Amino acid sequence: GENVGLHLPTLSVQEGDNSIINCAYSNSASDYFIWYKQESGKGPQFIIDIRSNMDKRQGQRVTVLLNKTVKHLSLQIAATQPGDSAVYFCAENTGTASKLTFGTGTRLQVTL
Amino acid sequence: KAGVTQTPRYLIKTRGQQVTLSCSPISGHRSVSWYQQTPGQGLQFLFEYFSETQRNKGNFPGRFSGRQFSNSRSEMNVSTLELGDSALYLCASSVLQGSYEQYFGPGTRLTVT
């Protein structure tokens, strides 16, 4: 797959459990954050976003939490499914909206 | 609506050669951004084009260039290829310049030997 060779932290969870993926961002001036999912052989896929004036946002089975005090972002996936297996990236806007800065990524492995 | 398409999907080149990659954005999207993804550096922003003009640029040498056509399709060019240019090159499109919501293509895997 496209992520072969990436030495990423890996999170293994059992199917049906909840997953929490963490991300530390770098710029305290960032005002917009996005979580992307990248499956093997595909480009990053938008999951959920949050603006800096919020601390929580919920989507379908996913929740993003933002802690600006410690510059920390997390993605919670409820009832994790095998199809959730992928690499997850957080991204922050550090100036112009189109110029996203990505985190290093976390590989999520869902075991049956 | 068709997604972002990139051609070719895979490419092998030799050091010193140059390469051109192509990106067709989602219909109606006018902004195209390019990113480089490598195991060592992760995803890094290369540049953004809107209305046939480069609007933002990342921290890459001048060997990396791009252009956008009137139909919003974009190409990026890398001249004098180096081994370190081996990467997955991703294109993302958005409706407007500076739009937060970007949609990525599958990428072009470039291998430099």
mmCIF file with all atom_site columns, N, CA and C in Angstrom, chain B residues 31-64:
data_model
loop_
_atom_site.group_PDB
_atom_site.id
_atom_site.type_symbol
_atom_site.label_atom_id
_atom_site.label_alt_id
_atom_site.label_comp_id
_atom_site.label_asym_id
_atom_site.label_entity_id
_atom_site.label_seq_id
_atom_site.pdbx_PDB_ins_code
_atom_site.Cartn_x
_atom_site.Cartn_y
_atom_site.Cartn_z
_atom_site.occupancy
_atom_site.B_iso_or_equiv
_atom_site.pdbx_formal_charge
_atom_site.auth_seq_id
_atom_site.auth_comp_id
_atom_site.auth_asym_id
_atom_site.auth_atom_id
_atom_site.pdbx_PDB_model_num
ATOM 1   N N  . SER B 1 31 ? -9.562 25.572 -7.182  1.00 0.00 ? 31 SER B N  1
ATOM 2   C CA . SER B 1 31 ? -8.266 25.630 -6.503  1.00 0.00 ? 31 SER B CA 1
ATOM 3   C C  . SER B 1 31 ? -7.647 24.246 -6.462  1.00 0.00 ? 31 SER B C  1
ATOM 4   N N  . VAL B 1 32 ? -6.375 24.168 -6.756  1.00 0.00 ? 32 VAL B N  1
ATOM 5   C CA . VAL B 1 32 ? -5.650 22.898 -6.708  1.00 0.00 ? 32 VAL B CA 1
ATOM 6   C C  . VAL B 1 32 ? -4.389 23.086 -5.861  1.00 0.00 ? 32 VAL B C  1
ATOM 7   N N  . SER B 1 33 ? -4.219 22.206 -4.906  1.00 0.00 ? 33 SER B N  1
ATOM 8   C CA . SER B 1 33 ? -3.014 22.211 -4.069  1.00 0.00 ? 33 SER B CA 1
ATOM 9   C C  . SER B 1 33 ? -2.263 20.905 -4.285  1.00 0.00 ? 33 SER B C  1
ATOM 10  N N  . TRP B 1 34 ? -0.969 20.967 -4.151  1.00 0.00 ? 34 TRP B N  1
ATOM 11  C CA . TRP B 1 34 ? -0.112 19.783 -4.299  1.00 0.00 ? 34 TRP B CA 1
ATOM 12  C C  . TRP B 1 34 ? 0.624  19.529 -2.988  1.00 0.00 ? 34 TRP B C  1
ATOM 13  N N  . TYR B 1 35 ? 0.754  18.248 -2.657  1.00 0.00 ? 35 TYR B N  1
ATOM 14  C CA . TYR B 1 35 ? 1.470  17.824 -1.463  1.00 0.00 ? 35 TYR B CA 1
ATOM 15  C C  . TYR B 1 35 ? 2.421  16.681 -1.829  1.00 0.00 ? 35 TYR B C  1
ATOM 16  N N  . GLN B 1 36 ? 3.511  16.610 -1.087  1.00 0.00 ? 36 GLN B N  1
ATOM 17  C CA . GLN B 1 36 ? 4.439  15.501 -1.223  1.00 0.00 ? 36 GLN B CA 1
ATOM 18  C C  . GLN B 1 36 ? 4.344  14.653 0.046   1.00 0.00 ? 36 GLN B C  1
ATOM 19  N N  . GLN B 1 37 ? 4.252  13.335 -0.117  1.00 0.00 ? 37 GLN B N  1
ATOM 20  C CA . GLN B 1 37 ? 4.194  12.443 1.041   1.00 0.00 ? 37 GLN B CA 1
ATOM 21  C C  . GLN B 1 37 ? 5.357  11.462 0.990   1.00 0.00 ? 37 GLN B C  1
ATOM 22  N N  . THR B 1 38 ? 6.200  11.494 1.998   1.00 0.00 ? 38 THR B N  1
ATOM 23  C CA . THR B 1 38 ? 7.329  10.569 2.116   1.00 0.00 ? 38 THR B CA 1
ATOM 24  C C  . THR B 1 38 ? 7.336  9.956  3.510   1.00 0.00 ? 38 THR B C  1
ATOM 25  N N  . PRO B 1 39 ? 7.962  8.785  3.664   1.00 0.00 ? 39 PRO B N  1
ATOM 26  C CA . PRO B 1 39 ? 8.034  8.161  4.986   1.00 0.00 ? 39 PRO B CA 1
ATOM 27  C C  . PRO B 1 39 ? 8.758  9.040  6.005   1.00 0.00 ? 39 PRO B C  1
ATOM 28  N N  . GLY B 1 40 ? 9.766  9.748  5.563   1.00 0.00 ? 40 GLY B N  1
ATOM 29  C CA . GLY B 1 40 ? 10.558 10.533 6.497   1.00 0.00 ? 40 GLY B CA 1
ATOM 30  C C  . GLY B 1 40 ? 9.944  11.866 6.875   1.00 0.00 ? 40 GLY B C  1
ATOM 31  N N  . GLN B 1 41 ? 9.347  12.539 5.923   1.00 0.00 ? 41 GLN B N  1
ATOM 32  C CA . GLN B 1 41 ? 8.832  13.899 6.143   1.00 0.00 ? 41 GLN B CA 1
ATOM 33  C C  . GLN B 1 41 ? 7.314  13.971 6.244   1.00 0.00 ? 41 GLN B C  1
ATOM 34  N N  . GLY B 1 42 ? 6.629  12.874 5.955   1.00 0.00 ? 42 GLY B N  1
ATOM 35  C CA . GLY B 1 42 ? 5.172  12.908 6.015   1.00 0.00 ? 42 GLY B CA 1
ATOM 36  C C  . GLY B 1 42 ? 4.590  13.707 4.865   1.00 0.00 ? 42 GLY B C  1
ATOM 37  N N  . LEU B 1 43 ? 3.462  14.329 5.121   1.00 0.00 ? 43 LEU B N  1
ATOM 38  C CA . LEU B 1 43 ? 2.755  15.122 4.102   1.00 0.00 ? 43 LEU B CA 1
ATOM 39  C C  . LEU B 1 43 ? 3.201  16.569 4.186   1.00 0.00 ? 43 LEU B C  1
ATOM 40  N N  . GLN B 1 44 ? 3.727  17.076 3.081   1.00 0.00 ? 44 GLN B N  1
ATOM 41  C CA . GLN B 1 44 ? 4.191  18.457 3.069   1.00 0.00 ? 44 GLN B CA 1
ATOM 42  C C  . GLN B 1 44 ? 3.581  19.222 1.907   1.00 0.00 ? 44 GLN B C  1
ATOM 43  N N  . PHE B 1 45 ? 3.167  20.443 2.180   1.00 0.00 ? 45 PHE B N  1
ATOM 44  C CA . PHE B 1 45 ? 2.544  21.306 1.190   1.00 0.00 ? 45 PHE B CA 1
ATOM 45  C C  . PHE B 1 45 ? 3.577  21.802 0.185   1.00 0.00 ? 45 PHE B C  1
ATOM 46  N N  . LEU B 1 46 ? 3.241  21.666 -1.083  1.00 0.00 ? 46 LEU B N  1
ATOM 47  C CA . LEU B 1 46 ? 4.126  22.151 -2.146  1.00 0.00 ? 46 LEU B CA 1
ATOM 48  C C  . LEU B 1 46 ? 3.679  23.530 -2.633  1.00 0.00 ? 46 LEU B C  1
ATOM 49  N N  . PHE B 1 47 ? 2.501  23.612 -3.197  1.00 0.00 ? 47 PHE B N  1
ATOM 50  C CA . PHE B 1 47 ? 1.960  24.896 -3.673  1.00 0.00 ? 47 PHE B CA 1
ATOM 51  C C  . PHE B 1 47 ? 0.477  24.767 -3.962  1.00 0.00 ? 47 PHE B C  1
ATOM 52  N N  . GLU B 1 48 ? -0.142 25.939 -4.139  1.00 0.00 ? 48 GLU B N  1
ATOM 53  C CA . GLU B 1 48 ? -1.553 26.017 -4.477  1.00 0.00 ? 48 GLU B CA 1
ATOM 54  C C  . GLU B 1 48 ? -1.730 26.912 -5.689  1.00 0.00 ? 48 GLU B C  1
ATOM 55  N N  . TYR B 1 49 ? -2.632 26.499 -6.577  1.00 0.00 ? 49 TYR B N  1
ATOM 56  C CA . TYR B 1 49 ? -2.958 27.291 -7.749  1.00 0.00 ? 49 TYR B CA 1
ATOM 57  C C  . TYR B 1 49 ? -4.441 27.623 -7.751  1.00 0.00 ? 49 TYR B C  1
ATOM 58  N N  . PHE B 1 50 ? -4.728 28.833 -8.151  1.00 0.00 ? 50 PHE B N  1
ATOM 59  C CA . PHE B 1 50 ? -6.110 29.297 -8.280  1.00 0.00 ? 50 PHE B CA 1
ATOM 60  C C  . PHE B 1 50 ? -6.143 30.318 -9.405  1.00 0.00 ? 50 PHE B C  1
ATOM 61  N N  . SER B 1 51 ? -7.113 30.158 -10.281 1.00 0.00 ? 51 SER B N  1
ATOM 62  C CA . SER B 1 51 ? -7.207 31.050 -11.448 1.00 0.00 ? 51 SER B CA 1
ATOM 63  C C  . SER B 1 51 ? -5.883 31.164 -12.178 1.00 0.00 ? 51 SER B C  1
ATOM 64  N N  . GLU B 1 52 ? -5.279 30.018 -12.386 1.00 0.00 ? 52 GLU B N  1
ATOM 65  C CA . GLU B 1 52 ? -4.058 29.901 -13.205 1.00 0.00 ? 52 GLU B CA 1
ATOM 66  C C  . GLU B 1 52 ? -2.852 30.607 -12.598 1.00 0.00 ? 52 GLU B C  1
ATOM 67  N N  . THR B 1 53 ? -2.939 30.957 -11.317 1.00 0.00 ? 53 THR B N  1
ATOM 68  C CA . THR B 1 53 ? -1.845 31.665 -10.650 1.00 0.00 ? 53 THR B CA 1
ATOM 69  C C  . THR B 1 53 ? -1.449 30.916 -9.379  1.00 0.00 ? 53 THR B C  1
ATOM 70  N N  . GLN B 1 54 ? -0.163 30.856 -9.131  1.00 0.00 ? 54 GLN B N  1
ATOM 71  C CA . GLN B 1 54 ? 0.292  30.248 -7.881  1.00 0.00 ? 54 GLN B CA 1
ATOM 72  C C  . GLN B 1 54 ? 0.004  31.213 -6.734  1.00 0.00 ? 54 GLN B C  1
ATOM 73  N N  . ARG B 1 55 ? -0.726 30.735 -5.739  1.00 0.00 ? 55 ARG B N  1
ATOM 74  C CA . ARG B 1 55 ? -1.164 31.608 -4.654  1.00 0.00 ? 55 ARG B CA 1
ATOM 75  C C  . ARG B 1 55 ? -0.366 31.399 -3.385  1.00 0.00 ? 55 ARG B C  1
ATOM 76  N N  . ASN B 1 56 ? 0.062  30.179 -3.155  1.00 0.00 ? 56 ASN B N  1
ATOM 77  C CA . ASN B 1 56 ? 0.843  29.877 -1.959  1.00 0.00 ? 56 ASN B CA 1
ATOM 78  C C  . ASN B 1 56 ? 1.908  28.868 -2.315  1.00 0.00 ? 56 ASN B C  1
ATOM 79  N N  . LYS B 1 57 ? 3.001  28.906 -1.586  1.00 0.00 ? 57 LYS B N  1
ATOM 80  C CA . LYS B 1 57 ? 4.104  28.008 -1.890  1.00 0.00 ? 57 LYS B CA 1
ATOM 81  C C  . LYS B 1 57 ? 4.697  27.477 -0.593  1.00 0.00 ? 57 LYS B C  1
ATOM 82  N N  . GLY B 1 58 ? 5.032  26.205 -0.590  1.00 0.00 ? 58 GLY B N  1
ATOM 83  C CA . GLY B 1 58 ? 5.698  25.594 0.555   1.00 0.00 ? 58 GLY B CA 1
ATOM 84  C C  . GLY B 1 58 ? 7.205  25.754 0.430   1.00 0.00 ? 58 GLY B C  1
ATOM 85  N N  . ASN B 1 59 ? 7.904  25.070 1.301   1.00 0.00 ? 59 ASN B N  1
ATOM 86  C CA . ASN B 1 59 ? 9.349  25.217 1.383   1.00 0.00 ? 59 ASN B CA 1
ATOM 87  C C  . ASN B 1 59 ? 10.053 24.141 0.557   1.00 0.00 ? 59 ASN B C  1
ATOM 88  N N  . PHE B 1 60 ? 9.958  24.260 -0.747  1.00 0.00 ? 60 PHE B N  1
ATOM 89  C CA . PHE B 1 60 ? 10.599 23.317 -1.656  1.00 0.00 ? 60 PHE B CA 1
ATOM 90  C C  . PHE B 1 60 ? 11.481 24.088 -2.628  1.00 0.00 ? 60 PHE B C  1
ATOM 91  N N  . PRO B 1 61 ? 12.536 23.425 -3.140  1.00 0.00 ? 61 PRO B N  1
ATOM 92  C CA . PRO B 1 61 ? 13.431 24.121 -4.074  1.00 0.00 ? 61 PRO B CA 1
ATOM 93  C C  . PRO B 1 61 ? 12.742 24.452 -5.386  1.00 0.00 ? 61 PRO B C  1
ATOM 94  N N  . GLY B 1 62 ? 13.385 25.315 -6.145  1.00 0.00 ? 62 GLY B N  1
ATOM 95  C CA . GLY B 1 62 ? 12.825 25.779 -7.401  1.00 0.00 ? 62 GLY B CA 1
ATOM 96  C C  . GLY B 1 62 ? 12.681 24.697 -8.461  1.00 0.00 ? 62 GLY B C  1
ATOM 97  N N  . ARG B 1 63 ? 13.285 23.532 -8.211  1.00 0.00 ? 63 ARG B N  1
ATOM 98  C CA . ARG B 1 63 ? 13.117 22.418 -9.161  1.00 0.00 ? 63 ARG B CA 1
ATOM 99  C C  . ARG B 1 63 ? 11.644 21.969 -9.229  1.00 0.00 ? 63 ARG B C  1
ATOM 100 N N  . PHE B 1 64 ? 10.903 22.305 -8.201  1.00 0.00 ? 64 PHE B N  1
ATOM 101 C CA . PHE B 1 64 ? 9.475  21.951 -8.151  1.00 0.00 ? 64 PHE B CA 1
ATOM 102 C C  . PHE B 1 64 ? 8.671  23.148 -8.654  1.00 0.00 ? 64 PHE B C  1
#
